[in-house]
Short mmCIF file of C-alpha atoms and ligand atoms in Angstrom, two decimals:
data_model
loop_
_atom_site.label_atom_id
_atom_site.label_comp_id
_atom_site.label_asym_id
_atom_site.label_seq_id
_atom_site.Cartn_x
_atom_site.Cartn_y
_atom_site.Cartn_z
CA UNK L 1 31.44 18.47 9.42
CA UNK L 2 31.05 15.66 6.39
CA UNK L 3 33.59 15.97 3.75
CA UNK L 4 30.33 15.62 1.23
CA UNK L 5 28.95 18.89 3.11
CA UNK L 6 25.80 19.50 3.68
CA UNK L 7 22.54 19.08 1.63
CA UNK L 8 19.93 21.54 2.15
CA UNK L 9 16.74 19.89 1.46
CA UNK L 10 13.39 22.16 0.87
CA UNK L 11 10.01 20.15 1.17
CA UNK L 12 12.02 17.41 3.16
CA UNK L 13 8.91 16.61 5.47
CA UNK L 14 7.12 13.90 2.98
CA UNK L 15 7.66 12.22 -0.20
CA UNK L 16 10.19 12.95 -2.77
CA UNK L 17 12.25 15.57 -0.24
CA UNK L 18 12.28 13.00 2.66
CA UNK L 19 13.36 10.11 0.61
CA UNK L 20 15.80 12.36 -0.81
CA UNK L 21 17.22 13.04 2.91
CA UNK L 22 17.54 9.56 3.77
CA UNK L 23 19.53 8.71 0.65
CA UNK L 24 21.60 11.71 1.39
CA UNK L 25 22.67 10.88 4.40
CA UNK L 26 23.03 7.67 3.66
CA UNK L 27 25.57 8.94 1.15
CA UNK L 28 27.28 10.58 3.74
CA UNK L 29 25.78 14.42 3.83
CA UNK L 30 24.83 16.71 6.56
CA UNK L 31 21.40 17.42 6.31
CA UNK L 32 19.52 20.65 6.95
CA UNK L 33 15.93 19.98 6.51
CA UNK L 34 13.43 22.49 5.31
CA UNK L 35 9.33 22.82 5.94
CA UNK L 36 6.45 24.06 7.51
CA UNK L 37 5.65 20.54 9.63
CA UNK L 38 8.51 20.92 12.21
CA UNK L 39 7.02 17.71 14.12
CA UNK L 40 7.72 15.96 11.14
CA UNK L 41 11.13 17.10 10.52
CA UNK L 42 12.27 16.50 13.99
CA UNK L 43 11.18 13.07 13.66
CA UNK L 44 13.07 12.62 10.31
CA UNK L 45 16.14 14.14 11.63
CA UNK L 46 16.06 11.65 14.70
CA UNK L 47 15.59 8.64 12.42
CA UNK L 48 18.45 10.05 10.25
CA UNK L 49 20.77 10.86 13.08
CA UNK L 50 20.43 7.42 14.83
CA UNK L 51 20.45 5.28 11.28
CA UNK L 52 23.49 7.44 9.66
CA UNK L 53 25.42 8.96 12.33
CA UNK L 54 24.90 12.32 10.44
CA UNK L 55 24.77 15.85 11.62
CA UNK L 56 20.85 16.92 10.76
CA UNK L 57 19.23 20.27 11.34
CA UNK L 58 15.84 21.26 11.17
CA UNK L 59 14.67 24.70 10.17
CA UNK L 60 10.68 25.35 10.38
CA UNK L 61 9.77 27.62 6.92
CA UNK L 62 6.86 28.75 5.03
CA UNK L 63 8.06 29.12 1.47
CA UNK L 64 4.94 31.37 0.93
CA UNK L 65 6.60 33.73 3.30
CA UNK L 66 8.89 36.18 2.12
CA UNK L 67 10.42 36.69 5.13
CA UNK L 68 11.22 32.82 5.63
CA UNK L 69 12.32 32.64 2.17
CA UNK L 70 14.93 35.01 3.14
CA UNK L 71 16.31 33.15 5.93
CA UNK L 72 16.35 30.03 3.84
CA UNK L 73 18.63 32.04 0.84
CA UNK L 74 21.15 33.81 3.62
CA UNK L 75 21.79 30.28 4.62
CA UNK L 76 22.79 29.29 1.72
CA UNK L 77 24.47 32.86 1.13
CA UNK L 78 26.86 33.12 3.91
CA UNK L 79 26.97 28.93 5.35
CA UNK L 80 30.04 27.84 3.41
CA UNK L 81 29.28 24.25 4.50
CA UNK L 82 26.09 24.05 2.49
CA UNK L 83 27.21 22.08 -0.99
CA UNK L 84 23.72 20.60 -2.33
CA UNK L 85 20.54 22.48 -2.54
CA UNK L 86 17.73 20.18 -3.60
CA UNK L 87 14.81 22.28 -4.55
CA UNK L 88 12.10 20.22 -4.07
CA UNK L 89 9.02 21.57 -1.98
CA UNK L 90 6.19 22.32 -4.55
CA UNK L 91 2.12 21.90 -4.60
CA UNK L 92 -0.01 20.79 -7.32
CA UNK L 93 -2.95 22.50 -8.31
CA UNK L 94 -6.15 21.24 -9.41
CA UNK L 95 -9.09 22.07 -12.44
CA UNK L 96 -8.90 24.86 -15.03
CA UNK L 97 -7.77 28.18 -15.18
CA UNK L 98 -10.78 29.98 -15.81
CA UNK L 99 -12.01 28.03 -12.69
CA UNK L 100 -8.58 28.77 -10.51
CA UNK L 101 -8.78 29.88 -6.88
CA UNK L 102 -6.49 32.55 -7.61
CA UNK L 103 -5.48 32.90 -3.97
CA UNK L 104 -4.36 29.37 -4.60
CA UNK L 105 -2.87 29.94 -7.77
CA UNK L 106 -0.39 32.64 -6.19
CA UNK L 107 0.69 30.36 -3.10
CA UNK L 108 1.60 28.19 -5.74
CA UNK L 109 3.75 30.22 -8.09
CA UNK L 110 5.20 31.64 -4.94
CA UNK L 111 6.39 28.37 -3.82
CA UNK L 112 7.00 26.21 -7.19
CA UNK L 113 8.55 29.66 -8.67
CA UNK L 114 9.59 32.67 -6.80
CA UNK L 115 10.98 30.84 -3.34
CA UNK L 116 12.75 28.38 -6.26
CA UNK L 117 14.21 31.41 -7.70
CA UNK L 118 15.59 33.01 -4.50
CA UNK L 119 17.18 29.69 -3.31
CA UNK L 120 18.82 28.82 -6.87
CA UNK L 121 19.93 32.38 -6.78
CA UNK L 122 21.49 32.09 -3.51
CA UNK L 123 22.97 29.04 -3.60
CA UNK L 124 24.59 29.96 -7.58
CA UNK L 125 26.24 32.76 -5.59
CA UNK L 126 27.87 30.82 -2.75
CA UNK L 127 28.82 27.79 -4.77
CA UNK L 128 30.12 30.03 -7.21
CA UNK L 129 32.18 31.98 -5.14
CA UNK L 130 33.46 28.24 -3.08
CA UNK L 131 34.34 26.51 -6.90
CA UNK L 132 32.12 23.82 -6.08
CA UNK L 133 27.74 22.23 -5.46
CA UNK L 134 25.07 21.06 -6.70
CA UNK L 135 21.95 22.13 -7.48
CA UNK L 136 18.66 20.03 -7.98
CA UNK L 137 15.48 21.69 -9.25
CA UNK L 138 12.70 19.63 -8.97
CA UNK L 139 10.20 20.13 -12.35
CA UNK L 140 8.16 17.20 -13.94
CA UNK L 141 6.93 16.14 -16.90
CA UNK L 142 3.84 18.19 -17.13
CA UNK L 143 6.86 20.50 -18.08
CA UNK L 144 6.55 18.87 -21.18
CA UNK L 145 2.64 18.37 -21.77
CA UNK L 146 1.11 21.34 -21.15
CA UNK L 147 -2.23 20.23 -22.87
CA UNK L 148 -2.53 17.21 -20.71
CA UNK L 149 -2.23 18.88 -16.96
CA UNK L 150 -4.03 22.17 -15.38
CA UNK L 151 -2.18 25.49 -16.30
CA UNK L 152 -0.98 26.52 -13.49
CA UNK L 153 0.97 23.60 -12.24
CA UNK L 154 2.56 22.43 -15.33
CA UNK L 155 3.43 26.37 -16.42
CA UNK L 156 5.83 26.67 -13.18
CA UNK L 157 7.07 23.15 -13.97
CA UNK L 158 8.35 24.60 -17.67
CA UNK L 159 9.79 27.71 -15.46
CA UNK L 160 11.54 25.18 -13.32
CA UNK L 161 12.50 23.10 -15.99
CA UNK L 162 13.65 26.14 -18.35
CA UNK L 163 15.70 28.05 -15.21
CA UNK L 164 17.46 25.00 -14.71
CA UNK L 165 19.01 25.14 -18.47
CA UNK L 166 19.81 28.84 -17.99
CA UNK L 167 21.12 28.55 -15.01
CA UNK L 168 23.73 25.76 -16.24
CA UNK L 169 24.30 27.71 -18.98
CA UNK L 170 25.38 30.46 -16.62
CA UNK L 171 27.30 28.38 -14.09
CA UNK L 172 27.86 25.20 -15.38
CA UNK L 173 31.34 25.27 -16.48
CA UNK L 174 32.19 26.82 -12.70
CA UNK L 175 32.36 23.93 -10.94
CA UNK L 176 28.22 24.22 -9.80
CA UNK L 177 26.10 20.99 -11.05
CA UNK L 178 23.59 21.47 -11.92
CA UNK L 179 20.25 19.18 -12.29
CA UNK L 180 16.45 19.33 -13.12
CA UNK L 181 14.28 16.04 -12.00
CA UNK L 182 11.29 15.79 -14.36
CA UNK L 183 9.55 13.29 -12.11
CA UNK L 184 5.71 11.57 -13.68
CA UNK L 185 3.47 10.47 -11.31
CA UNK L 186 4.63 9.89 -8.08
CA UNK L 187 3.01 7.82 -5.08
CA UNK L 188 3.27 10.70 -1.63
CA UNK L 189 1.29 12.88 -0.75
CA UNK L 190 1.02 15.83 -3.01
CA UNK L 191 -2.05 14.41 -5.42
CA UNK L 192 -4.68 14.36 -2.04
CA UNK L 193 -3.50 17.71 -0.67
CA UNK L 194 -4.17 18.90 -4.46
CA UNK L 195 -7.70 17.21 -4.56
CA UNK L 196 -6.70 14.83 -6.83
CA UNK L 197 -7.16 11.07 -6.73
CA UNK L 198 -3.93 8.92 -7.60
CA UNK L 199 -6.08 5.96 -7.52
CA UNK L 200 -7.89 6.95 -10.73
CA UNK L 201 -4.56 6.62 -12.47
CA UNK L 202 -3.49 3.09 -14.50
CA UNK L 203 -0.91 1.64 -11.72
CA UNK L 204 1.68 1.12 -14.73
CA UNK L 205 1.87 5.57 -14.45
CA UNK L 206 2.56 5.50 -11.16
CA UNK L 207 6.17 5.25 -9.67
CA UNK L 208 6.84 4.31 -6.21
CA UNK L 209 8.89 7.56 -4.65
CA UNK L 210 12.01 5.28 -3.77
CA UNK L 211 12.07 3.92 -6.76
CA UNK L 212 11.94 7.58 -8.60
CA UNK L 213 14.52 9.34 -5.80
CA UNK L 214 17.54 6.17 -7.05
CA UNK L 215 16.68 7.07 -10.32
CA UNK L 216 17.00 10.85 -9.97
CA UNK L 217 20.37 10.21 -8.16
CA UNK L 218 21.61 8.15 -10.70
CA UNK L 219 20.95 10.93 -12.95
CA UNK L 220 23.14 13.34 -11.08
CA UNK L 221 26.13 10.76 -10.64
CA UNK L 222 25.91 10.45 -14.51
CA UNK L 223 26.13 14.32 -14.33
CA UNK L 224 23.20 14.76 -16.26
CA UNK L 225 21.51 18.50 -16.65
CA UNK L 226 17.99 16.69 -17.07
CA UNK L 227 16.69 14.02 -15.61
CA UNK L 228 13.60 11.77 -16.49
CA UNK L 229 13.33 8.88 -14.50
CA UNK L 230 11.23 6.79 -16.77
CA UNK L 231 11.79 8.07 -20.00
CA UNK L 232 14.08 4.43 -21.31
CA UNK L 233 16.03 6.30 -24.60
CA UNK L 234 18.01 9.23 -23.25
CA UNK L 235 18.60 9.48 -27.35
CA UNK L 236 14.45 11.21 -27.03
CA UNK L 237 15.45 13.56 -24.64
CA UNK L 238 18.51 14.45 -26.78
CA UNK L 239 16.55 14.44 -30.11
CA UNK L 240 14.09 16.94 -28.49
CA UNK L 241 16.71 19.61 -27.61
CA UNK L 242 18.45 19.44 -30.94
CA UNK L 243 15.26 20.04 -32.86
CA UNK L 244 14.49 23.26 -30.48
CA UNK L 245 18.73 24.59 -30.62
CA UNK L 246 17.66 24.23 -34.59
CA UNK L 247 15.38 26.76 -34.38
CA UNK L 248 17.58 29.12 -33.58
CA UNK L 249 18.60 30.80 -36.35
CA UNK L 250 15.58 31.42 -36.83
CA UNK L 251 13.79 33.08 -34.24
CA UNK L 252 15.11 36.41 -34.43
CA UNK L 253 15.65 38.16 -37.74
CA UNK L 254 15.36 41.34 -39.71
CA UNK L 255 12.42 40.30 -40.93
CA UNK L 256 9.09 38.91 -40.94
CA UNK L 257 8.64 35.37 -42.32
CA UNK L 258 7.06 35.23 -46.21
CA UNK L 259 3.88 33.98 -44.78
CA UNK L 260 3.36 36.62 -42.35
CA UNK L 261 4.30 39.52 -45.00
CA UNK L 262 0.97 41.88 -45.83
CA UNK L 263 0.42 44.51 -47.98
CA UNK L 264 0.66 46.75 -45.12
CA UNK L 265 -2.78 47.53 -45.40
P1 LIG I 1 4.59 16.07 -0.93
O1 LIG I 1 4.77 14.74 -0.29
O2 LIG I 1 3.29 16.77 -0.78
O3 LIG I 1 5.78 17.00 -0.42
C1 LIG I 1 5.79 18.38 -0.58
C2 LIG I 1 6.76 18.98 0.40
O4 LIG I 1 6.76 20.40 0.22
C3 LIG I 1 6.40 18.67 1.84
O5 LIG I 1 7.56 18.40 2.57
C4 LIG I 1 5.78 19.97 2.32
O6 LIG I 1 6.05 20.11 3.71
C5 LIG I 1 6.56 21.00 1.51
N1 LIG I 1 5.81 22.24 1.40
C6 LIG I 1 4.54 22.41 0.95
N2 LIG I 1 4.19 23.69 1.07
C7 LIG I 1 5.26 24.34 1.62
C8 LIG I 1 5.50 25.68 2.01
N3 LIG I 1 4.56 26.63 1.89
N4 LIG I 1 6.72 26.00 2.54
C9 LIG I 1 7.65 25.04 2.70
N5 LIG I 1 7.48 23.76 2.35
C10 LIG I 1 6.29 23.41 1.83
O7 LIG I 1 4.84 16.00 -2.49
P2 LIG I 1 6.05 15.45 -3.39
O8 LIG I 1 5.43 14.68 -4.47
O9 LIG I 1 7.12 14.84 -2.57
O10 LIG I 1 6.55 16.83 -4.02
C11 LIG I 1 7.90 17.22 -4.08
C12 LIG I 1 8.16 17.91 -5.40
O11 LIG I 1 8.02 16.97 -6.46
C13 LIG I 1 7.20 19.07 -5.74
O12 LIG I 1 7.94 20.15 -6.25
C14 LIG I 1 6.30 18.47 -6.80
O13 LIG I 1 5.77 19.45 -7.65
C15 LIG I 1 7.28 17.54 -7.50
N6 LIG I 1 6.65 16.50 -8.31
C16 LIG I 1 5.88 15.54 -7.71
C17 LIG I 1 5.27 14.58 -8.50
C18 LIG I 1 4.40 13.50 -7.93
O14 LIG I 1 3.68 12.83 -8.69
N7 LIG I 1 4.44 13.27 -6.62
C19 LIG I 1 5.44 14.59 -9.90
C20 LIG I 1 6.22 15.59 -10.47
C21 LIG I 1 6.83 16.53 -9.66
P3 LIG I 1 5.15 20.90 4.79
O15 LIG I 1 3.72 20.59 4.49
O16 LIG I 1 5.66 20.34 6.09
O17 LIG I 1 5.51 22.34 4.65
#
């Protein structure tokens, strides 16, 4: 077994999740690699094996599935070896709300959302309980422009983005890292299974995926709780989150604010 552990990688059969596994093993984790495409896997976890010397696993899931969800979170419940979850496999979703496939809709908030949830869960609970991991929650920036992106997508990207501050909140100071990746656009594969054309984008919006996975990394050895790959003054970032902690006094009070008091009429 590594002495890094292992990294269990959802979404590791393309883009962001199998760039991820290479520079995780490269770094000297384990690898168990989770998707649907077990063809695809395999042939990662060869490549892997031979280039890095690493121990890699493949485990075939639908994320959809409740049943393979489960599997996935006892995994990380009971396999003590397991010390990075990256929760990366997501789908986009394409046009307006009114206009959703809803059928579509719910795959997606069962994968960006509720298999998220289940695997953050699971993994808080073992790392918790072993003093020590990381956890990686992959958002994006439509987290933060929800007028600019369909509703769907960007919603469970501002779920992702919000569980991950809760969830250090909750477990940050016990050992458990814990990191959301806001990537923008991203060259792999996600924009033509969503219908959308990456093409129509201005090039300068568009980051190559090995480019954005060294940057996300570099984010987590700084120990940062949020990472934006592209965003150049971390002071933004910072400014943003003071301005919303300053609301707090005063979003929940006795009473009403004086331009929201009526007659009672
Ligand atoms: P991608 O190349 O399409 O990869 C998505 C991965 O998720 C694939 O490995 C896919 O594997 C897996 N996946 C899809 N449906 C699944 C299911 N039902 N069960 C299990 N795994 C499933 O896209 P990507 O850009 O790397 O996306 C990775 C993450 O980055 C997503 O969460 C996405 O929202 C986020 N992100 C991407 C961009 C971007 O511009 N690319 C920007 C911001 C955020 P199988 O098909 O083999 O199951």
């Amino acid at each position: 077994m590594s002495t890094k552990g292992t990294a269990l990688i959802t979404g590791a059969s393309s883009g962001i999740g199998a760039t991820y596994a290479d520079r995780l093993a490269k770094r000297g984790y384990d690898l168990l690699l989770v998707a649907r495409d077990k063809d695809r896997l395999d042939k990662l976890a060869a490549e892997l094996r031979d280039k890095t010397g690493v121990n890699v696993e493949v485990l075939k899931a639908d994320l959809t599935i409740k049943a393979d969800v489960t599997v996935v979170a006892e995994r990380l419940r009971h396999d003590a070896s397991i010390t990075l979850l990256l929760n990366n496999a997501g789908i986009a979703a394409n046009g307006s709300l009114a206009e959703a496939n809803l059928d579509e809709a719910d795959r997606l908030v069962q994968l960006n959302i509720v298999a998220l949830t289940h695997l953050a869960s699971a993994a808080a609970a073992s790392f918790v309980k072993n003093g020590r991991g990381t956890i990686v929650n992959v958002a994006s920036v439509v987290a933060m422009l929800p007028e600019r992106f369909n509703a769907v997508y960007t919603a469970s990207k501002a779920y992702v983005l919000s569980l991950t501050q809760s969830l250090h909140a909750e477990i940050g100071e016990k050992g458990v890292h814990v990191q959301a990746v806001l990537p923008g656009a991203t060259r792999t594969e996600i924009w033509e299974r969503a219908g959308i054309d990456l093409n129509a984008f201005p090039p300068e919006m568009v980051m190559d995926v090995n480019e954005l996975v060294d940057a996300a990394l570099a984010g987590l050895d700084q120990k940062e709780l949020i990472t934006i790959p592209s965003l150049s003054s971390a002071a933004d970032w910072d400014a943003l989150v003071n301005a919303r902690l300053a609301l707090g006094p005063n979003l929940s009070l006795q009473h009403a604010a004086a331009r929201y008091k009526t007659t009672g009429a």
